[in-house]
């Protein structure tokens, strides 16, 4: 059986934590930042854990993560 290919776009967006959880970065940080509060922008900088509903699909496109 041939090797499975990793989705390269997903590989750049997701990382595995040391405890085995999938980490993602938050959205809405690229533009239109003037109307967002400083507190909101600060919280968007932090990483987040991927929800369990999306985990199966991410594991499928990142077989070697």
Coordinates of C-alpha atoms in Angstrom, one line a residue:
X1 CA 0.0 0.0 0.0
X2 CA 1.4 3.5 -0.9
X3 CA 2.2 6.1 1.7
X4 CA -0.6 8.4 2.7
X5 CA -0.1 12.1 1.8
X6 CA -0.3 14.8 4.4
X7 CA -2.5 17.8 3.7
X8 CA 0.2 20.5 3.7
X9 CA -2.2 23.3 4.4
X10 CA -3.5 21.5 7.5
X11 CA 0.1 20.6 8.6
X12 CA 0.9 24.4 8.8
X13 CA -2.2 25.1 10.8
X14 CA -2.3 22.4 13.4
X15 CA 0.2 21.1 16.0
X16 CA 0.2 18.3 18.5
X17 CA 0.6 19.2 22.2
X18 CA 2.8 17.1 24.5
X19 CA -0.4 15.6 26.1
X20 CA -1.7 14.5 22.7
X21 CA -4.2 17.3 22.0
X22 CA -4.5 19.0 18.7
X23 CA -3.7 22.8 18.9
X24 CA -5.0 25.4 16.5
X25 CA -4.6 29.2 16.3
X26 CA -7.6 31.5 16.5
X27 CA -9.3 33.2 13.6
X28 CA -10.2 36.9 13.0
X29 CA -6.7 38.4 13.6
X30 CA -5.6 39.4 10.1
X31 CA -7.5 42.7 9.4
X32 CA -10.2 45.1 10.6
X33 CA -8.5 45.3 13.9
X34 CA -9.4 48.9 14.8
X35 CA -12.9 48.1 15.9
X36 CA -11.8 45.1 18.0
X37 CA -11.0 45.8 21.6
X38 CA -7.4 45.3 23.0
X39 CA -8.7 42.6 25.3
X40 CA -10.3 40.7 22.4
X41 CA -7.1 41.0 20.2
X42 CA -5.0 39.8 23.1
X43 CA -7.1 36.7 23.6
X44 CA -7.1 35.9 19.9
X45 CA -3.2 35.6 20.1
X46 CA -3.5 32.5 22.3
X47 CA -3.8 29.1 20.9
X48 CA -6.8 26.9 21.4
X49 CA -7.6 23.1 21.5
X50 CA -9.4 21.6 18.5
X51 CA -13.0 20.6 19.4
X52 CA -13.8 16.9 19.5
X53 CA -16.4 17.3 16.7
X54 CA -13.6 18.3 14.3
X55 CA -10.9 15.9 15.6
X56 CA -11.7 12.9 13.4
X57 CA -11.4 14.9 10.1
X58 CA -8.1 16.5 11.2
X59 CA -6.7 13.1 12.1
X60 CA -7.7 11.9 8.6
X61 CA -5.9 14.7 6.7
X62 CA -2.8 14.5 9.0
X63 CA -2.1 10.8 9.2
X64 CA 1.5 11.2 10.6
X65 CA 0.8 13.8 13.2

